């Protein structure tokens, strides 16, 4: 809130995600002045430590100022943190699909899927994963999961789990693609993924939230904070969220110098099939050598479907250097 808007009191309620141990912990409350900040360190312990799998509902109970909240999931071995953004309740309860930017099983990287039912009744969620390495006619695998009210389903190494289930078309080789989740009964489902690789005494990873249709771009998305130097590199990815059977999307990426703002180069056109995922690795060293900082504009030049674009800023100038830890940078939608 702005100066003069008054204090706001926030209530955080920890809700069990384990259907075998349902319930909520006694709520935590904090009062903040305008511009105030508060962190509950190890929030599950702060709420009594009754649950190891949980999600948190944050509500304003007094005052009128706006607020935000977030979580950081820390690795106990490396202390690496994965930033988990908030989802407004209105968006969480809205029906429709959620598009998870990437599911990966490649080299040391594996993706953990997290699905949460915040509704008061069961939800059956239907998933479709499309990747070039999948050996079906549509290059797609489908599966579903029914969640009890409040349940949070965490599936470490999603691709490995699909293999173990005998899912047709899932290869032993590497794959990477986008995941679409659609509740059959309506809204109330949150979806996200954490992709990580082993390192040190634990792992390094990054969380990517599932996006609703109203968060996708139709013509253009802008990306800041592209880096390429002795300590960082940047990968840029595009997901075409068009319906199966629609035309391929064709995209161009304008790269602008981070210091001067001048156009460096236009990359593309890049072709991405509907529900497809395409990554341009180390985009600055490949397409704008010598550039250390940049921003990007992703434009759809043909196709029908909405899309999302994002970058991952990785620790290390090249793959295999330093920790490889990634930071997810989402796009800003533009008209």
Short mmCIF file of C-alpha atoms in Angstrom, two decimals:
data_model
loop_
_atom_site.label_atom_id
_atom_site.label_comp_id
_atom_site.label_asym_id
_atom_site.label_seq_id
_atom_site.Cartn_x
_atom_site.Cartn_y
_atom_site.Cartn_z
CA UNK A 1 0.00 0.00 0.00
CA UNK A 2 0.99 3.61 -0.56
CA UNK A 3 1.96 5.91 2.28
CA UNK A 4 -1.17 6.92 4.14
CA UNK A 5 -3.21 3.87 3.09
CA UNK A 6 -3.04 2.42 6.60
CA UNK A 7 -2.02 -0.92 8.00
CA UNK A 8 -3.16 -4.27 6.62
CA UNK A 9 -3.48 -7.52 8.56
CA UNK A 10 -2.83 -10.72 6.65
CA UNK A 11 -3.74 -14.26 7.67
CA UNK A 12 -1.81 -17.28 6.36
CA UNK A 13 -3.53 -20.65 6.70
CA UNK A 14 -1.51 -23.80 6.09
CA UNK A 15 -3.67 -26.49 4.47
CA UNK A 16 -2.60 -30.13 4.38
CA UNK A 17 -1.98 -31.51 0.90
CA UNK A 18 -1.92 -35.09 2.13
CA UNK A 19 -5.37 -36.71 1.76
CA UNK A 20 -4.43 -39.23 4.47
CA UNK A 21 -3.96 -36.33 6.93
CA UNK A 22 -6.43 -33.61 5.93
CA UNK A 23 -6.93 -30.43 7.89
CA UNK A 24 -5.52 -26.97 8.52
CA UNK A 25 -3.04 -25.59 11.02
CA UNK A 26 -3.88 -22.68 13.35
CA UNK A 27 -3.62 -19.55 11.21
CA UNK A 28 -0.66 -17.19 11.33
CA UNK A 29 -1.32 -13.44 11.31
CA UNK A 30 0.83 -10.38 10.75
CA UNK A 31 0.07 -6.65 10.56
CA UNK A 32 2.08 -4.61 8.07
CA UNK A 33 2.49 -0.87 7.65
CA UNK A 34 2.59 0.55 4.10
CA UNK A 35 5.63 -0.94 2.38
CA UNK A 36 6.04 -3.51 5.15
CA UNK A 37 7.49 -6.99 4.71
CA UNK A 38 7.33 -10.14 6.84
CA UNK A 39 8.69 -13.63 6.29
CA UNK A 40 7.64 -16.81 8.05
CA UNK A 41 10.83 -18.85 7.92
CA UNK A 42 10.05 -22.56 7.49
CA UNK A 43 6.36 -21.72 7.41
CA UNK A 44 5.19 -25.31 7.95
CA UNK A 45 7.16 -25.46 11.18
CA UNK A 46 5.93 -21.99 12.16
CA UNK A 47 2.37 -23.30 11.77
CA UNK A 48 3.00 -26.18 14.16
CA UNK A 49 4.86 -28.67 11.99
CA UNK A 50 1.87 -30.97 11.57
CA UNK A 51 2.22 -31.31 7.79
CA UNK A 52 5.10 -32.05 5.43
CA UNK A 53 3.01 -31.61 2.26
CA UNK A 54 0.91 -28.45 2.33
CA UNK A 55 -0.17 -25.27 0.58
CA UNK A 56 -0.96 -21.85 2.03
CA UNK A 57 -3.93 -19.53 1.65
CA UNK A 58 -3.11 -15.85 2.38
CA UNK A 59 -6.04 -13.51 3.07
CA UNK A 60 -6.45 -9.86 4.04
CA UNK A 61 -8.55 -9.75 7.20
CA UNK A 62 -8.19 -6.07 8.14
CA UNK A 63 -7.37 -2.93 6.19
CA UNK A 64 -7.80 -2.08 2.53
CA UNK A 65 -4.27 -1.90 1.09
CA UNK A 66 -3.20 -4.30 -1.66
CA UNK A 67 -0.61 -6.99 -0.87
CA UNK A 68 1.33 -9.79 -2.43
CA UNK A 69 2.86 -13.02 -1.16
CA UNK A 70 5.25 -15.69 -2.37
CA UNK A 71 7.11 -18.78 -1.21
CA UNK A 72 10.69 -19.96 -1.62
CA UNK A 73 11.28 -23.71 -1.49
CA UNK A 74 14.88 -24.24 -0.32
CA UNK A 75 17.03 -27.28 -0.90
CA UNK A 76 18.32 -28.63 2.43
CA UNK A 77 21.69 -29.56 0.89
CA UNK A 78 22.61 -26.65 -1.39
CA UNK A 79 20.26 -23.97 0.06
CA UNK A 80 19.18 -23.30 -3.52
CA UNK A 81 15.80 -21.54 -3.58
CA UNK A 82 12.91 -21.97 -6.02
CA UNK A 83 10.60 -18.94 -6.14
CA UNK A 84 6.88 -19.83 -6.15
CA UNK A 85 4.66 -16.89 -7.19
CA UNK A 86 1.16 -16.33 -5.77
CA UNK A 87 -2.04 -17.15 -7.64
CA UNK A 88 -4.99 -14.83 -6.97
CA UNK A 89 -8.01 -16.73 -5.68
CA UNK A 90 -10.18 -15.53 -8.56
CA UNK A 91 -7.74 -17.01 -11.05
CA UNK A 92 -7.27 -20.20 -9.05
CA UNK A 93 -11.02 -20.84 -9.04
CA UNK A 94 -11.55 -19.97 -12.70
CA UNK A 95 -12.15 -22.91 -15.06
CA UNK A 96 -9.91 -23.71 -17.98
CA UNK A 97 -6.57 -25.24 -18.70
CA UNK A 98 -3.17 -24.46 -17.26
CA UNK A 99 -0.04 -24.55 -19.45
CA UNK A 100 3.15 -25.62 -17.69
CA UNK A 101 6.07 -24.17 -19.69
CA UNK A 102 8.37 -27.21 -19.61
CA UNK A 103 8.73 -30.79 -18.46
CA UNK A 104 12.25 -32.14 -18.85
CA UNK A 105 14.08 -35.44 -18.63
CA UNK A 106 17.51 -34.73 -20.09
CA UNK A 107 21.02 -35.26 -18.76
CA UNK A 108 20.96 -34.57 -15.03
CA UNK A 109 17.71 -32.57 -15.20
CA UNK A 110 14.37 -33.98 -14.05
CA UNK A 111 11.00 -32.29 -13.58
CA UNK A 112 8.79 -32.61 -10.52
CA UNK A 113 5.09 -31.94 -11.13
CA UNK A 114 2.97 -30.27 -8.42
CA UNK A 115 -0.85 -30.24 -8.72
CA UNK A 116 -3.06 -28.73 -6.01
CA UNK A 117 -6.83 -28.91 -5.63
CA UNK A 118 -7.91 -25.78 -3.71
CA UNK A 119 -11.60 -26.46 -4.40
CA UNK A 120 -14.07 -27.87 -1.89
CA UNK A 121 -14.86 -30.92 -4.05
CA UNK A 122 -12.82 -33.51 -5.97
CA UNK A 123 -11.22 -32.58 -9.27
CA UNK A 124 -10.12 -34.87 -12.08
CA UNK A 125 -7.27 -33.30 -14.03
CA UNK A 126 -6.44 -34.43 -17.56
CA UNK A 127 -2.86 -33.93 -18.71
CA UNK A 128 -1.24 -33.93 -22.12
CA UNK A 129 2.52 -33.77 -22.63
CA UNK A 130 3.86 -33.09 -26.12
CA UNK A 131 7.54 -33.54 -26.98
CA UNK A 132 9.45 -34.44 -30.13
CA UNK A 133 10.91 -37.54 -28.48
CA UNK A 134 7.53 -39.12 -27.74
CA UNK A 135 6.83 -42.12 -29.97
CA UNK A 136 3.13 -41.66 -30.71
CA UNK A 137 1.50 -40.31 -33.87
CA UNK A 138 0.72 -36.98 -32.15
CA UNK A 139 4.00 -36.94 -30.20
CA UNK A 140 1.78 -36.68 -27.15
CA UNK A 141 1.12 -38.73 -24.02
CA UNK A 142 -2.04 -38.33 -21.94
CA UNK A 143 -2.84 -39.26 -18.36
CA UNK A 144 -5.17 -38.10 -15.61
CA UNK A 145 -5.36 -37.84 -11.85
CA UNK A 146 -8.30 -37.31 -9.47
CA UNK A 147 -7.52 -35.18 -6.43
CA UNK A 148 -9.52 -35.01 -3.21
CA UNK A 149 -10.47 -31.57 -1.83
CA UNK A 150 -7.29 -29.88 -0.61
CA UNK A 151 -5.02 -32.60 -2.00
CA UNK A 152 -1.62 -31.68 -3.39
CA UNK A 153 -0.13 -34.30 -5.70
CA UNK A 154 3.65 -34.11 -6.00
CA UNK A 155 5.21 -36.40 -8.59
CA UNK A 156 9.03 -36.27 -8.56
CA UNK A 157 10.59 -37.12 -11.94
CA UNK A 158 7.32 -37.05 -13.87
CA UNK A 159 8.79 -38.58 -17.03
CA UNK A 160 10.39 -41.40 -15.06
CA UNK A 161 7.04 -42.07 -13.40
CA UNK A 162 5.31 -42.21 -16.80
CA UNK A 163 7.92 -44.72 -17.97
CA UNK A 164 7.39 -46.84 -14.86
CA UNK A 165 3.63 -46.80 -15.53
CA UNK A 166 4.27 -48.26 -18.99
CA UNK A 167 2.81 -45.19 -20.71
CA UNK A 168 2.96 -45.81 -24.47
CA UNK A 169 5.38 -43.60 -26.40
CA UNK A 170 7.55 -42.43 -23.49
CA UNK A 171 11.15 -43.01 -24.60
CA UNK A 172 14.19 -43.92 -22.55
CA UNK A 173 16.00 -41.08 -24.31
CA UNK A 174 15.88 -37.42 -23.34
CA UNK A 175 12.80 -35.31 -23.92
CA UNK A 176 11.51 -31.83 -23.18
CA UNK A 177 8.09 -30.39 -23.86
CA UNK A 178 5.15 -28.39 -22.55
CA UNK A 179 2.42 -29.86 -20.34
CA UNK A 180 -1.27 -28.88 -20.50
CA UNK A 181 -3.50 -29.62 -17.50
CA UNK A 182 -7.27 -29.27 -17.70
CA UNK A 183 -9.67 -29.95 -14.80
CA UNK A 184 -12.73 -31.87 -15.96
CA UNK A 185 -15.14 -30.35 -13.41
CA UNK A 186 -14.15 -26.67 -13.42
CA UNK A 187 -11.69 -24.43 -11.59
CA UNK A 188 -9.81 -24.78 -8.34
CA UNK A 189 -6.65 -26.47 -9.59
CA UNK A 190 -3.13 -25.05 -9.41
CA UNK A 191 -0.32 -26.61 -11.43
CA UNK A 192 3.41 -26.00 -11.49
CA UNK A 193 6.69 -27.79 -12.05
CA UNK A 194 10.16 -27.72 -10.55
CA UNK A 195 13.04 -28.77 -12.80
CA UNK A 196 16.30 -29.53 -11.03
CA UNK A 197 19.65 -31.27 -11.35
CA UNK A 198 21.79 -32.83 -8.64
CA UNK A 199 24.65 -30.70 -7.38
CA UNK A 200 26.72 -30.42 -4.24
CA UNK A 201 24.92 -32.06 -1.34
CA UNK A 202 21.49 -31.64 -2.93
CA UNK A 203 20.13 -30.09 -6.11
CA UNK A 204 19.68 -26.84 -8.00
CA UNK A 205 16.35 -26.10 -9.62
CA UNK A 206 13.76 -23.64 -10.85
CA UNK A 207 9.97 -23.50 -10.44
CA UNK A 208 7.74 -22.71 -13.43
CA UNK A 209 4.04 -21.95 -12.76
CA UNK A 210 1.20 -23.20 -14.93
CA UNK A 211 -0.41 -20.31 -16.82
CA UNK A 212 -4.10 -19.81 -17.60
CA UNK A 213 -5.28 -18.70 -21.04
CA UNK A 214 -5.66 -15.07 -19.93
CA UNK A 215 -1.95 -14.99 -19.05
CA UNK A 216 -0.86 -16.07 -22.55
CA UNK A 217 0.12 -13.70 -25.35
CA UNK A 218 -1.67 -13.44 -28.67
CA UNK A 219 0.82 -11.42 -30.72
CA UNK A 220 3.82 -10.31 -28.63
CA UNK A 221 5.69 -10.96 -25.40
CA UNK A 222 8.66 -9.02 -23.99
CA UNK A 223 11.51 -10.46 -21.94
CA UNK A 224 14.10 -8.62 -19.85
CA UNK A 225 17.31 -9.61 -18.07
CA UNK A 226 18.97 -11.70 -20.78
CA UNK A 227 22.60 -12.27 -19.70
CA UNK A 228 25.74 -13.75 -21.24
CA UNK A 229 29.00 -13.27 -19.37
CA UNK A 230 31.61 -15.22 -17.45
CA UNK A 231 29.03 -16.31 -14.85
CA UNK A 232 25.68 -16.48 -16.68
CA UNK A 233 24.01 -17.69 -19.84
CA UNK A 234 20.42 -17.38 -21.06
CA UNK A 235 18.14 -19.85 -22.81
CA UNK A 236 14.93 -18.58 -24.44
CA UNK A 237 11.90 -20.82 -24.99
CA UNK A 238 8.56 -20.49 -26.78
CA UNK A 239 5.44 -22.62 -26.20
CA UNK A 240 2.68 -22.52 -28.83
CA UNK A 241 -0.56 -23.10 -26.92
CA UNK A 242 -2.72 -23.62 -30.00
CA UNK A 243 -5.24 -26.44 -30.15
CA UNK A 244 -4.18 -29.75 -31.75
CA UNK A 245 -4.74 -29.60 -35.49
CA UNK A 246 -4.33 -25.85 -35.76
CA UNK A 247 -1.56 -24.41 -37.97
CA UNK A 248 2.01 -24.27 -36.76
CA UNK A 249 3.04 -21.01 -35.15
CA UNK A 250 5.91 -19.03 -36.66
CA UNK A 251 7.80 -16.63 -34.41
CA UNK A 252 10.55 -14.04 -34.62
CA UNK A 253 12.72 -12.88 -31.72
CA UNK A 254 14.10 -9.33 -31.77
CA UNK A 255 17.19 -8.92 -29.60
CA UNK A 256 17.96 -5.43 -28.23
CA UNK A 257 21.20 -4.34 -26.57
CA UNK A 258 20.62 -3.90 -22.84
CA UNK A 259 22.76 -0.75 -22.70
CA UNK A 260 21.89 1.16 -25.86
CA UNK A 261 18.46 -0.27 -26.62
CA UNK A 262 19.46 -0.75 -30.25
CA UNK A 263 18.21 -3.73 -32.26
CA UNK A 264 21.00 -6.30 -32.50
CA UNK A 265 19.41 -9.04 -34.56
CA UNK A 266 16.14 -10.73 -35.40
CA UNK A 267 16.20 -14.49 -34.85
CA UNK A 268 13.83 -16.61 -36.90
CA UNK A 269 11.37 -17.35 -38.16
CA UNK A 270 11.08 -20.18 -35.65
CA UNK A 271 8.40 -22.80 -36.24
CA UNK A 272 6.59 -24.25 -33.22
CA UNK A 273 3.74 -26.77 -33.67
CA UNK A 274 0.52 -26.45 -31.64
CA UNK A 275 1.17 -27.53 -28.03
CA UNK A 276 4.85 -27.59 -28.96
CA UNK A 277 7.94 -26.29 -27.16
CA UNK A 278 11.09 -24.83 -28.68
CA UNK A 279 14.21 -23.64 -26.88
CA UNK A 280 17.00 -21.47 -28.26
CA UNK A 281 19.97 -22.30 -26.07
CA UNK A 282 22.57 -19.66 -25.09
CA UNK A 283 20.74 -17.23 -27.34
CA UNK A 284 23.11 -14.29 -26.89
CA UNK A 285 26.36 -16.16 -27.49
CA UNK A 286 24.78 -17.88 -30.51
CA UNK A 287 22.98 -14.95 -32.13
CA UNK A 288 24.57 -11.79 -30.66
CA UNK A 289 28.17 -12.67 -29.76
CA UNK A 290 29.84 -10.20 -27.45
CA UNK A 291 26.57 -8.94 -25.99
CA UNK A 292 26.45 -9.23 -22.20
CA UNK A 293 22.96 -7.88 -21.44
CA UNK A 294 19.89 -7.70 -23.63
CA UNK A 295 16.13 -7.76 -23.78
CA UNK A 296 13.99 -9.67 -26.26
CA UNK A 297 10.71 -9.18 -28.07
CA UNK A 298 8.96 -12.37 -29.20
CA UNK A 299 6.46 -11.85 -32.04
CA UNK A 300 4.06 -14.33 -33.59
CA UNK A 301 4.14 -13.75 -37.34
CA UNK A 302 1.71 -16.51 -38.31
CA UNK A 303 -0.48 -19.13 -36.65
CA UNK A 304 -3.63 -19.01 -34.58
CA UNK A 305 -2.88 -20.13 -31.06
CA UNK A 306 -1.85 -18.07 -28.04
CA UNK A 307 1.69 -18.55 -26.81
CA UNK A 308 4.05 -18.01 -23.94
CA UNK A 309 7.73 -17.19 -23.94
CA UNK A 310 10.25 -17.20 -21.11
CA UNK A 311 13.94 -17.25 -20.41
CA UNK A 312 16.05 -19.25 -18.01
CA UNK A 313 19.15 -17.43 -16.79
CA UNK A 314 21.58 -20.19 -15.83
CA UNK A 315 24.57 -20.03 -13.52
CA UNK A 316 27.63 -20.69 -15.71
CA UNK A 317 28.72 -19.23 -19.05
CA UNK A 318 28.25 -22.62 -20.75
CA UNK A 319 26.56 -25.92 -19.91
CA UNK A 320 28.57 -27.86 -17.34
CA UNK A 321 30.10 -24.76 -15.77
CA UNK A 322 29.37 -23.65 -12.19
CA UNK A 323 26.15 -24.93 -10.60
CA UNK A 324 23.90 -24.74 -13.68
CA UNK A 325 21.16 -23.31 -11.43
CA UNK A 326 18.41 -21.54 -13.37
CA UNK A 327 16.22 -18.48 -12.72
CA UNK A 328 12.87 -18.35 -14.53
CA UNK A 329 12.00 -15.00 -16.14
CA UNK A 330 8.39 -14.82 -17.46
CA UNK A 331 7.30 -12.64 -20.35
CA UNK A 332 5.32 -9.42 -20.18
CA UNK A 333 2.32 -9.64 -22.52
CA UNK A 334 1.97 -6.82 -25.03
CA UNK A 335 -0.88 -5.88 -27.43
#
